[in-house]
Coordinates of C-alpha atoms and ligand atoms in Angstrom, one line a residue:
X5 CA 23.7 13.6 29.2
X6 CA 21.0 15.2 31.3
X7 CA 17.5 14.8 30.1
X8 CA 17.2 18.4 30.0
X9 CA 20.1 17.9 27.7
X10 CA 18.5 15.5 25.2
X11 CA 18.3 17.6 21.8
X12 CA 13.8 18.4 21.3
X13 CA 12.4 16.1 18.3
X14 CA 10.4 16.4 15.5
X15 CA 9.0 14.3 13.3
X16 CA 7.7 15.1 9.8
X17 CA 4.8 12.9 8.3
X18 CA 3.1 10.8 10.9
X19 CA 2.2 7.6 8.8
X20 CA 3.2 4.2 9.6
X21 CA 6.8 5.0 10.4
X22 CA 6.4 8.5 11.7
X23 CA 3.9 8.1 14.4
X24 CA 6.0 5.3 15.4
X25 CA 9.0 7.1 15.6
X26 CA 7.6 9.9 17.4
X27 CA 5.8 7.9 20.0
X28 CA 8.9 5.2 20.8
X29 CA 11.3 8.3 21.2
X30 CA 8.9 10.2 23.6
X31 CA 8.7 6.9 25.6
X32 CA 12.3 7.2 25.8
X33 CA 12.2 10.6 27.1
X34 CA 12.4 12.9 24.2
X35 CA 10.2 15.7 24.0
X36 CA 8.4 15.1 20.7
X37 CA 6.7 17.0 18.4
X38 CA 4.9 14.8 15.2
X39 CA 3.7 17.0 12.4
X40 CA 1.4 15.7 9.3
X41 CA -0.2 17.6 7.3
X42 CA -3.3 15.7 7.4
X43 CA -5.3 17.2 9.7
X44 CA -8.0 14.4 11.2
X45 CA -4.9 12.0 11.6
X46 CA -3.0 14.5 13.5
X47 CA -6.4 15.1 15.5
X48 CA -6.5 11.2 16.0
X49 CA -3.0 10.9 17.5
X50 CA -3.3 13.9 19.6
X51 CA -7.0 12.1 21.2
X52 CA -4.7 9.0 21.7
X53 CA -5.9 7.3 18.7
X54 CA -3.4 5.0 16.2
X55 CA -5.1 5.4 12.7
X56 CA -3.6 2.1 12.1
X57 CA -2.9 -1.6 13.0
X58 CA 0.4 -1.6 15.3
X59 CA 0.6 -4.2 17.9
X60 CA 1.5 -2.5 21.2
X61 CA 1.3 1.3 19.7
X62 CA -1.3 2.3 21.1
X63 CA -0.7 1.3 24.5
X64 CA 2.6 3.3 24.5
X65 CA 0.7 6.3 22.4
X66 CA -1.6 6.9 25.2
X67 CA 1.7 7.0 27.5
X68 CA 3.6 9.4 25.8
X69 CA 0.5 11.4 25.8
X70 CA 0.3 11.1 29.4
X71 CA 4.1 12.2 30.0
X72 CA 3.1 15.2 28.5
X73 CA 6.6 14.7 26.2
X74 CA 4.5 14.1 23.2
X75 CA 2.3 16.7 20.9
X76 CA 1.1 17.0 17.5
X77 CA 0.6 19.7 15.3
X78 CA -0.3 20.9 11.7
X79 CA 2.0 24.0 11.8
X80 CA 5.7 23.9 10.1
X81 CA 6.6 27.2 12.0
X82 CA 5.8 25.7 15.1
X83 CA 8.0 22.7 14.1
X84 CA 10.8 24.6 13.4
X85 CA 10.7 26.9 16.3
X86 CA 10.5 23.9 18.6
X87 CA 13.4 21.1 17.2
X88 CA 16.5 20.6 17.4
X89 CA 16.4 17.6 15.1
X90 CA 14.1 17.1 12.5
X91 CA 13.1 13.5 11.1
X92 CA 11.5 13.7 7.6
X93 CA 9.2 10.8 7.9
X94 CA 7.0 11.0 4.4
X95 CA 5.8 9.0 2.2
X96 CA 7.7 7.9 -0.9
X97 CA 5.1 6.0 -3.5
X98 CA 5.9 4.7 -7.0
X99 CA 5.0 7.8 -9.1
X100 CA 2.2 7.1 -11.3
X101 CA 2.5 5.7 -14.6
X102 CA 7.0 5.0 -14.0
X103 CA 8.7 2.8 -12.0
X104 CA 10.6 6.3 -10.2
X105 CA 10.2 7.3 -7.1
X106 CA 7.6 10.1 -6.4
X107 CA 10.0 12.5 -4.3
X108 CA 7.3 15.2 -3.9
X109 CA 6.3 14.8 -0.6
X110 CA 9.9 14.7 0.2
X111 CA 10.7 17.8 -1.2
X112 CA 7.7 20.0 -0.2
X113 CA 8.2 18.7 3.5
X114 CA 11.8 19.9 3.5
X115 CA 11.1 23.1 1.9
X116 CA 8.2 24.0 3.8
X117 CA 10.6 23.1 7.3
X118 CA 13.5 24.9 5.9
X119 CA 12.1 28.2 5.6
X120 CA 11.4 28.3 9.3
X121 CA 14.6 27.3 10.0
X122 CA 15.7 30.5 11.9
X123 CA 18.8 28.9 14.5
X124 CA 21.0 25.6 14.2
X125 CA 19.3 22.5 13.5
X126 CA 19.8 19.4 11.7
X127 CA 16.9 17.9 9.6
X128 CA 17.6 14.1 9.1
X129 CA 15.8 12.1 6.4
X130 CA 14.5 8.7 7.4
X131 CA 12.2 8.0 3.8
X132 CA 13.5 5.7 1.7
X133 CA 14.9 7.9 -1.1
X134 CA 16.7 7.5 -4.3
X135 CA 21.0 7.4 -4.3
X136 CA 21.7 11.2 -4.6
X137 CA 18.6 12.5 -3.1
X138 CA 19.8 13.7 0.3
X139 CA 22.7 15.5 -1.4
X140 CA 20.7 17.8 -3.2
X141 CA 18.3 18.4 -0.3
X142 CA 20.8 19.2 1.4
X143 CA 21.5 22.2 -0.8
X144 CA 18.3 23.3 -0.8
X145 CA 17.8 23.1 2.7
X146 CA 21.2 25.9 3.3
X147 CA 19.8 27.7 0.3
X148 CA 15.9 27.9 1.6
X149 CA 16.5 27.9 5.5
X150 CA 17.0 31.8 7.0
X151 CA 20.0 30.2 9.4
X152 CA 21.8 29.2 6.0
X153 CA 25.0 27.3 6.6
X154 CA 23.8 26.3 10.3
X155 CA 21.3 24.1 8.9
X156 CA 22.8 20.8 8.1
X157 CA 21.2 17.7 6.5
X158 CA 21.6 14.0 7.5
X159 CA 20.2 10.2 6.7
X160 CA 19.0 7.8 8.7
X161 CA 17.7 4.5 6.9
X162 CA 14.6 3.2 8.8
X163 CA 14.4 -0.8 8.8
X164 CA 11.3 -1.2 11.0
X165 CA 9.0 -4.0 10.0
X166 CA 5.1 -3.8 10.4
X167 CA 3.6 -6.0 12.9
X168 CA 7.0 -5.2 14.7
X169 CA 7.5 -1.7 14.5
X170 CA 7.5 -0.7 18.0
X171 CA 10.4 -3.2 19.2
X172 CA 12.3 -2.8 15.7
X173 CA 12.4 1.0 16.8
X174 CA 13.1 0.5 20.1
X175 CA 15.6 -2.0 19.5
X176 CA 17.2 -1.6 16.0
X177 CA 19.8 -4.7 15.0
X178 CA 21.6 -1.5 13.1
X179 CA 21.4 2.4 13.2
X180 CA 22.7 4.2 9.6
X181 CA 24.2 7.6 10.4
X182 CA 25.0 9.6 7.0
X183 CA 26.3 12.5 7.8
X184 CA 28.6 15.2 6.3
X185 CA 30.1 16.7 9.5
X186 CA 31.2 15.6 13.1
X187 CA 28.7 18.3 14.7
X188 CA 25.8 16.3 12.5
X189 CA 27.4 12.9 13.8
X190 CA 27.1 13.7 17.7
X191 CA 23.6 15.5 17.1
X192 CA 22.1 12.3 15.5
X193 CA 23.7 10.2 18.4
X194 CA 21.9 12.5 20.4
X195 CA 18.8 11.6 19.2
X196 CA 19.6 8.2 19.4
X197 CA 21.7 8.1 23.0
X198 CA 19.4 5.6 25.1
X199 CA 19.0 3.1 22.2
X200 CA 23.2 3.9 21.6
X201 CA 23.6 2.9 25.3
X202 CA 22.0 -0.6 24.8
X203 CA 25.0 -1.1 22.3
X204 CA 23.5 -0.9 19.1
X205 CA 26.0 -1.4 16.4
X206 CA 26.2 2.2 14.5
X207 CA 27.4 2.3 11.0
X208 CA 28.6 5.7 10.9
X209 CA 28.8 6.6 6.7
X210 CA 28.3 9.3 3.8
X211 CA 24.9 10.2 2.5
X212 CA 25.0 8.1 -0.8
X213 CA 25.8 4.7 1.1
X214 CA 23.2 5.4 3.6
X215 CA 20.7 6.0 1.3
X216 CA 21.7 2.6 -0.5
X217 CA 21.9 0.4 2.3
X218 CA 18.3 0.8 2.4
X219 CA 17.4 -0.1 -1.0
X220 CA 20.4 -2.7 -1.0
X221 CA 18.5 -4.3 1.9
X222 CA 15.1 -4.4 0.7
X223 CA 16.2 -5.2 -3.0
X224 CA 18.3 -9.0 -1.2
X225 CA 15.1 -9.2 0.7
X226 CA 12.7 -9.4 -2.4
X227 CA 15.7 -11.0 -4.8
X228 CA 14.9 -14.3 -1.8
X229 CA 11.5 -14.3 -1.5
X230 CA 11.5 -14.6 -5.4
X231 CA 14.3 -16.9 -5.7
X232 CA 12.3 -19.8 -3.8
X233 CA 9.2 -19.0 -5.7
X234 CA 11.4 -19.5 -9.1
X235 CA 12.0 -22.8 -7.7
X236 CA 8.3 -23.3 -6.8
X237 CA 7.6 -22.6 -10.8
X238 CA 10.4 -25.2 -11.5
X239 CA 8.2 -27.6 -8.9
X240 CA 5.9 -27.2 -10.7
X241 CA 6.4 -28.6 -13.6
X242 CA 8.5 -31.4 -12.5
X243 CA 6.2 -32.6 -9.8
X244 CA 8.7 -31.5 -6.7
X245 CA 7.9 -30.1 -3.5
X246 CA 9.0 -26.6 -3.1
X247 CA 8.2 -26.9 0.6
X248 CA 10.8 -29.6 1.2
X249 CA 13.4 -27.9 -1.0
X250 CA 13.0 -24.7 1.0
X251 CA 13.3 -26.3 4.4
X252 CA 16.5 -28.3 2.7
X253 CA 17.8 -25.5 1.7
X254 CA 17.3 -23.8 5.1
X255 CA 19.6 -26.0 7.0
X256 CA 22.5 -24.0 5.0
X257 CA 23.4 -21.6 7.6
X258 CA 24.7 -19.9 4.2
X259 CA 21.2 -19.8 3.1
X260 CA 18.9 -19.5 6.0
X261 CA 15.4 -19.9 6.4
X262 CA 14.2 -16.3 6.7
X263 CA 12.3 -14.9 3.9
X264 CA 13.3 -18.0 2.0
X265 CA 8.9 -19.3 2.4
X266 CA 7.1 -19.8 -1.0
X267 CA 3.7 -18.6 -1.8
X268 CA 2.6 -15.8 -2.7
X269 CA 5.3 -13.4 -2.6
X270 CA 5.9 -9.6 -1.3
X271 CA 3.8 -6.9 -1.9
X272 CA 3.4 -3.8 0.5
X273 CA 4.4 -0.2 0.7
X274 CA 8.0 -0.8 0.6
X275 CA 9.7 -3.7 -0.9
X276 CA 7.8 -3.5 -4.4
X277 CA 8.2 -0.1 -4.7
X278 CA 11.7 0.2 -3.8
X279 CA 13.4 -2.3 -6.1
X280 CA 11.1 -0.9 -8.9
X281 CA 12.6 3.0 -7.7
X282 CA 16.4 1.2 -7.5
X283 CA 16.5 0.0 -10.8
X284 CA 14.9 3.1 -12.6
X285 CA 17.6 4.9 -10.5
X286 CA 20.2 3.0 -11.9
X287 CA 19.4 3.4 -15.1
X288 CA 19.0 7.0 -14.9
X289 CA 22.7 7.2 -13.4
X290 CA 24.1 4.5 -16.2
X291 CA 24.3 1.8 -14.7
X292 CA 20.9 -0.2 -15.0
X293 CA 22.5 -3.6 -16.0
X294 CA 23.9 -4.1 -12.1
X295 CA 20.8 -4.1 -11.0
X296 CA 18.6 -5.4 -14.1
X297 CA 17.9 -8.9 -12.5
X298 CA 15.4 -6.8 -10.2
X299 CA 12.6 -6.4 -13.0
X300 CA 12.9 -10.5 -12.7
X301 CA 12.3 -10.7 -8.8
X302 CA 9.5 -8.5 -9.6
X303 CA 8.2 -10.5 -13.1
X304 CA 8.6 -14.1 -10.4
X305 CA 6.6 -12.1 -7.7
X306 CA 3.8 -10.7 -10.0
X307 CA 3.9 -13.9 -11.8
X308 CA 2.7 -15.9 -7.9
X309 CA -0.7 -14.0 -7.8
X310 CA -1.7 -15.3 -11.1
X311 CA -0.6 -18.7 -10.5
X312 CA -2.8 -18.6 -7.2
X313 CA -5.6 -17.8 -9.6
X314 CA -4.9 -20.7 -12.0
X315 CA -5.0 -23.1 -9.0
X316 CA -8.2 -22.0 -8.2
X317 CA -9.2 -22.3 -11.3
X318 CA -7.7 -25.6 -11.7
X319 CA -9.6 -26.7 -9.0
X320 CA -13.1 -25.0 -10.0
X321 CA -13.2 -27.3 -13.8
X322 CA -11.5 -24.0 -15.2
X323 CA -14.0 -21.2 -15.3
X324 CA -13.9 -18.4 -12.3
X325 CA -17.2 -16.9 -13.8
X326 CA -19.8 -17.0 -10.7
X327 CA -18.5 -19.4 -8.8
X328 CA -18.3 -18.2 -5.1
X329 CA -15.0 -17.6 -3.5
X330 CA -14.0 -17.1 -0.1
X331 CA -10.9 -15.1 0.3
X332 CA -9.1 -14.8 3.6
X333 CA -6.7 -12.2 3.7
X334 CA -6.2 -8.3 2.9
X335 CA -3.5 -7.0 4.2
X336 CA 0.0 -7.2 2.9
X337 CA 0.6 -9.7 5.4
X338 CA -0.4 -10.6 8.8
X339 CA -0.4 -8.1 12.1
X340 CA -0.5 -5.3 9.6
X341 CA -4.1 -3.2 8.0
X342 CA -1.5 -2.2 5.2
X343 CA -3.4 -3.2 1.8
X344 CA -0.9 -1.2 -0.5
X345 CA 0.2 -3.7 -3.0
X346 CA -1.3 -6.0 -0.9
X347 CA -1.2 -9.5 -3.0
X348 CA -4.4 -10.3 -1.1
X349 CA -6.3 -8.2 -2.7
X350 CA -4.9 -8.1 -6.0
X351 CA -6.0 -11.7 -6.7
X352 CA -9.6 -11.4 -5.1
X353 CA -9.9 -8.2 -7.5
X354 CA -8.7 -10.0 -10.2
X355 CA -11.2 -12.9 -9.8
X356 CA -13.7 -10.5 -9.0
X357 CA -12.9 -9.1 -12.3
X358 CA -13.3 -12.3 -14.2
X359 CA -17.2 -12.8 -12.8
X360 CA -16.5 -14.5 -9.5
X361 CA -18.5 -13.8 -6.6
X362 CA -15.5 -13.0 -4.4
X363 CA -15.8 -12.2 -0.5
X364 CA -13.1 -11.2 1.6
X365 CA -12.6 -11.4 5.4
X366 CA -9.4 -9.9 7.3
X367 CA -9.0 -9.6 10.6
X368 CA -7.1 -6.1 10.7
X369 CA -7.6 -4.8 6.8
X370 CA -11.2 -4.4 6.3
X371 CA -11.8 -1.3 6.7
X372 CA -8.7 0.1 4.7
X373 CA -10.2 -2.3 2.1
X374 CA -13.7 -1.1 1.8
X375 CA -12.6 2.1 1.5
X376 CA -10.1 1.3 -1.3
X377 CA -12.4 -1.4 -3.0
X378 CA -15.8 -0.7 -2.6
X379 CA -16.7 -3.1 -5.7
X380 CA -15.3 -6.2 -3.6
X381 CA -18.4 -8.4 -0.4
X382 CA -16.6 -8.5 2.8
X383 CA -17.4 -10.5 5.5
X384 CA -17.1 -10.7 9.3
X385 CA -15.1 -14.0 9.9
X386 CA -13.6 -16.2 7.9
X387 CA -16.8 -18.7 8.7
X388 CA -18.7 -16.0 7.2
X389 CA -17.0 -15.4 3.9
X390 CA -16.8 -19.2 3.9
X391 CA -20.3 -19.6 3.3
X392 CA -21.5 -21.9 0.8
X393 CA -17.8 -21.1 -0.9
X394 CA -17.0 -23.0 -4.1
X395 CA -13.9 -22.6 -2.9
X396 CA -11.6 -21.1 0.1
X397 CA -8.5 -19.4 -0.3
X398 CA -6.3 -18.3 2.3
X399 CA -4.0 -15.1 0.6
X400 CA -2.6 -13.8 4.2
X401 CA -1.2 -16.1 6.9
X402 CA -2.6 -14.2 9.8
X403 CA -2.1 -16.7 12.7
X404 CA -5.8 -17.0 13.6
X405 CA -6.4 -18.7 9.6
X406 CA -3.4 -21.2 10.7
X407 CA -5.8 -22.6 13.8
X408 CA -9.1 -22.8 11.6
X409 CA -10.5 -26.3 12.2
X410 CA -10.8 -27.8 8.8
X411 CA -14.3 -29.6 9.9
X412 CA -15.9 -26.6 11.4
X413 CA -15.2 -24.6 8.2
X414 CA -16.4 -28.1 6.1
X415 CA -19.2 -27.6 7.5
X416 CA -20.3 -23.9 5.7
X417 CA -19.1 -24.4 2.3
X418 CA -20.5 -25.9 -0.6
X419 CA -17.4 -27.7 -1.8
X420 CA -14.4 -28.6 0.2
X421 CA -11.6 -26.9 -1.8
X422 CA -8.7 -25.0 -0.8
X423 CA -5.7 -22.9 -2.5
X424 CA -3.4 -22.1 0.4
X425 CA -1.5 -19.0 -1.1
X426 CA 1.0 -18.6 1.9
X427 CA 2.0 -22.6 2.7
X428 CA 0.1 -21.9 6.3
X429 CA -2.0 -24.9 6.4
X430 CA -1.4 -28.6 7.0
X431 CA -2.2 -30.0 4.0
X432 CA -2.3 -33.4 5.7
X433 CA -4.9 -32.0 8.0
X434 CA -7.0 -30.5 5.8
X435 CA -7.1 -33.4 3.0
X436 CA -8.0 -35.9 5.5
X437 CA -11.2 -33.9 6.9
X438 CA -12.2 -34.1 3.2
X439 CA -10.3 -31.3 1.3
X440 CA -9.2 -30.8 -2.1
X441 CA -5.9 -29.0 -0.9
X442 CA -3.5 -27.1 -3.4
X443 CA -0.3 -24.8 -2.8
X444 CA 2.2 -22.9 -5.3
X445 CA 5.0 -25.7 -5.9
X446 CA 3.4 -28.8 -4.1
X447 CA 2.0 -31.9 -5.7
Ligands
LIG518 P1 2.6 6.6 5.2 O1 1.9 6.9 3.9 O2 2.0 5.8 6.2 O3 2.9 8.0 5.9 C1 3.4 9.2 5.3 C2 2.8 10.4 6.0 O4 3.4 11.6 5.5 C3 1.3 10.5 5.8 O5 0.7 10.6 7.1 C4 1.1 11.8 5.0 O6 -0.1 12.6 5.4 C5 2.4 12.6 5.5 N1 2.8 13.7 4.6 C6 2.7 13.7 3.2 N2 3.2 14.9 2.8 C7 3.6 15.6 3.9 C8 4.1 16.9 4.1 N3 4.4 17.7 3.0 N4 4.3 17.3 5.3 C9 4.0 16.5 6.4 N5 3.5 15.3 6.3 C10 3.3 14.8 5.0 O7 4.0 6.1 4.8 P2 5.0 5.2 5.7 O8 4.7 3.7 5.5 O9 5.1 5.7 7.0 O10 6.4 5.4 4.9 C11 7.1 6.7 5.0 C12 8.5 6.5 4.5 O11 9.2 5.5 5.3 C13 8.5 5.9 3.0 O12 9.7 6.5 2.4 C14 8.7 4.4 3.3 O13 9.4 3.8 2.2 C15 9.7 4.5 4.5 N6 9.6 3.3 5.3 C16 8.4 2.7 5.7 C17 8.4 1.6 6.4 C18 7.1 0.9 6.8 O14 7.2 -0.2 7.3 N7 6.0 1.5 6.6 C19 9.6 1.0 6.9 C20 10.8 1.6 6.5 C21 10.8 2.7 5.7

């Protein structure tokens, strides 16, 4: 296939995953067109800006701008005049107040496309959406779009990580094609042929499982990282070490390592959100009980971030009011400014809440925290929040908190304690320059 060939992109909602989309698949020589309908963030991208923290995206941002291959707009008629294929990139929160899935972006985005929709095109959802929800856009799409039957609707699972967006884009372990035609099938390959080349496996499906594998993907991701924190509540009553249990455990190929840490646990724009959205799904469509053991791995993970607060408090004689804390850690987790759901922040509010002089340093979040908690002190370095600090406690394991030297830092605070939410330090280390050390499921 010729360049000239290559079917003309665009992308729908330039957030974390859009604006990555559309700037990975103009470096690999699609023309792109990213639409948002936030203005100043479509502004930013078109001036070469990221709004956010993405190792290596802005780098390849300003090249695609270069090429001339990538634009940005605010204007659905402009999008539909210039694609071929349409990616719906939008947000999908927790609605407020109910574990569901908020589908309203969803559904104005693909209304307010499809009534452009003048010639043959195929719009392609990449959101993570509800079982059931691509088959009745698709309907709406044919029913709303002026080209009618021509119009045709896939899904497309996205899987990319934060902190490793640009590579999981540009080199996907798995592409998802749901579609309900052949003529959708080879358009979507299309749009995917120089990452196809490389010999990506493809697993070629209906709408319904491609929409699940998603949520069936994120749901065995949370269901692990929750498993070994269970076992780090069972530590901790019987005096274990959840640490060596989890490396134990880890030499099971069966088992694995990966997202089998303590600490913590998940928080985030996706994982959280999507098992809570899976099992109120599966209720709604009768069968809730497969999937009930979700609202535990949730209950386990919301149960870490007050733990973390009792060892604090454990380690302050038991009262959090105005003793000074020193929290390092915002984001969701490390090489990411994400703070939805962060954990981070949901235990330095919560102690800020109970009359504790809380400061937080991050290396990538703090502006996205600000903004979203003005109430909370931020600081400049984690020296800096650690100043005269009853106690420290590290809540994201950004690599830079992994190489603090336990003397220099002895040095600024008041009392040498620390609560190492994310199992990053070396306790030895830091108990023998003087610090009381504690961790979720460790002695
Ligand atoms: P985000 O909030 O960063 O981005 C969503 C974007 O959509 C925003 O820029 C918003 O302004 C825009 N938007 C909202 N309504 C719109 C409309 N009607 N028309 C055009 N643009 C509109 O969210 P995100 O993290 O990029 O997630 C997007 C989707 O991708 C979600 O379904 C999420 O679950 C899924 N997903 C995210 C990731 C991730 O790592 N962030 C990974 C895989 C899947």
């Amino acid at each position: 296939m010729e360049v000239s060939e290559l079917p003309r992109l665009t992308v729908i909602g330039t957030g974390y995953l859009g604006a990555t989309h559309a700037v990975c698949m103009a470096s690999l020589g699609y023309e792109v067109l990213g639409l948002d309908v936030d203005a100043r963030k479509v502004e930013r991208l078109a001036s070469g800006e990221v709004p956010f923290f993405e190792p290596g995206l802005p780098e390849l941002l300003a090249k695609a701008l270069d090429s001339g291959r990538l634009r940005f707009t605010t204007s659905y008629q402009e999008a539909a005049e210039f694609g071929d294929v349409h990616f719906i990139c939008v947000g999908t929160p927790q609605q407020p107040g109910s574990d569901a899935c908020d589908l309203r972006y969803v559904d104005a985005s693909v209304s307010d496309l499809a009534v452009h929709l003048t010639r043959k095109a195929l719009v392609v959802g990449k959101s993570t959406v509800p079982v059931g929800t691509a088959a009745r856009l698709a309907d709406l799409v044919r029913e709303l779009a002026p080209a009618g039957e021509e119009v045709e609707l896939a899904w497309n699972p996205e899987f990319l990580r934060e902190g490793f967006a640009v590579d999981d884009t540009l080199r996907p372990d798995r592409l998802v094609f749901g579609t309900t035609s052949e003529w959708a099938r080879e358009r979507l390959a299309s749009a995917f042929k120089p990452i196809l080349d490389h010999g990506t496996p493809v697993v070629d499906t209906d709408l319904a499982t491609a929409e699940l594998v998603k949520v069936a993907a994120n749901s065995f991701l949370a269901t692990k990282i929750s498993y070994i924190n269970a076992m780090a509540e069972i530590c901790e009553v019987t005096g274990a070490d959840v640490r060596d249990l989890a490396q134990a455990l880890a030499y099971d190929d069966r088992i694995g390592g990966r997202f089998l840490q303590p600490g913590l646990g998940f928080g985030g724009g996706c994982l959280p959100k999507d098992i809570r959205a899976f099992a109120h799904r599966a209720e709604e469509i009768g069968v809730g009980q497969a999937v009930s053991f979700l609202r535990e791995v949730d209950a386990i993970n919301r149960r870490r971030r007050s733990r973390t607060i009792d060892l604090v408090r454990g380690l302050l004689g038991g009262r959090l009011d105005g003793a000074r804390i020193a929290c390092l850690g915002a984001a969701f987790k490390p090489n990411s400014d994400d703070i939805r759901d962060a954990p981070a922040l949901d235990v330095a509010r919560t102690m800020h809440g109970l009359g504790a002089h809380v400061r937080v340093y991050d290396p990538a979040a703090l502006d996205n925290a600000r903004l979203a908690y003005p109430e909370l002190r931020y600081g400049e370095s984690a020296l800096d929040v650690a100043r005269d600090a009853d106690v420290v406690v590290l809540l994201t394991e950004w690599s830079e908190f992994r190489e603090i030297d336990p003397a220099a830092m002895a040095e600024v605070v008041r009392h040498r304690r620390i609560v190492d939410g994310r199992h990053a330090l070396d306790a030895v280390l830091w108990r023998s320059a003087g610090w009381e050390y504690r961790a979720l499921g460790r002695p």
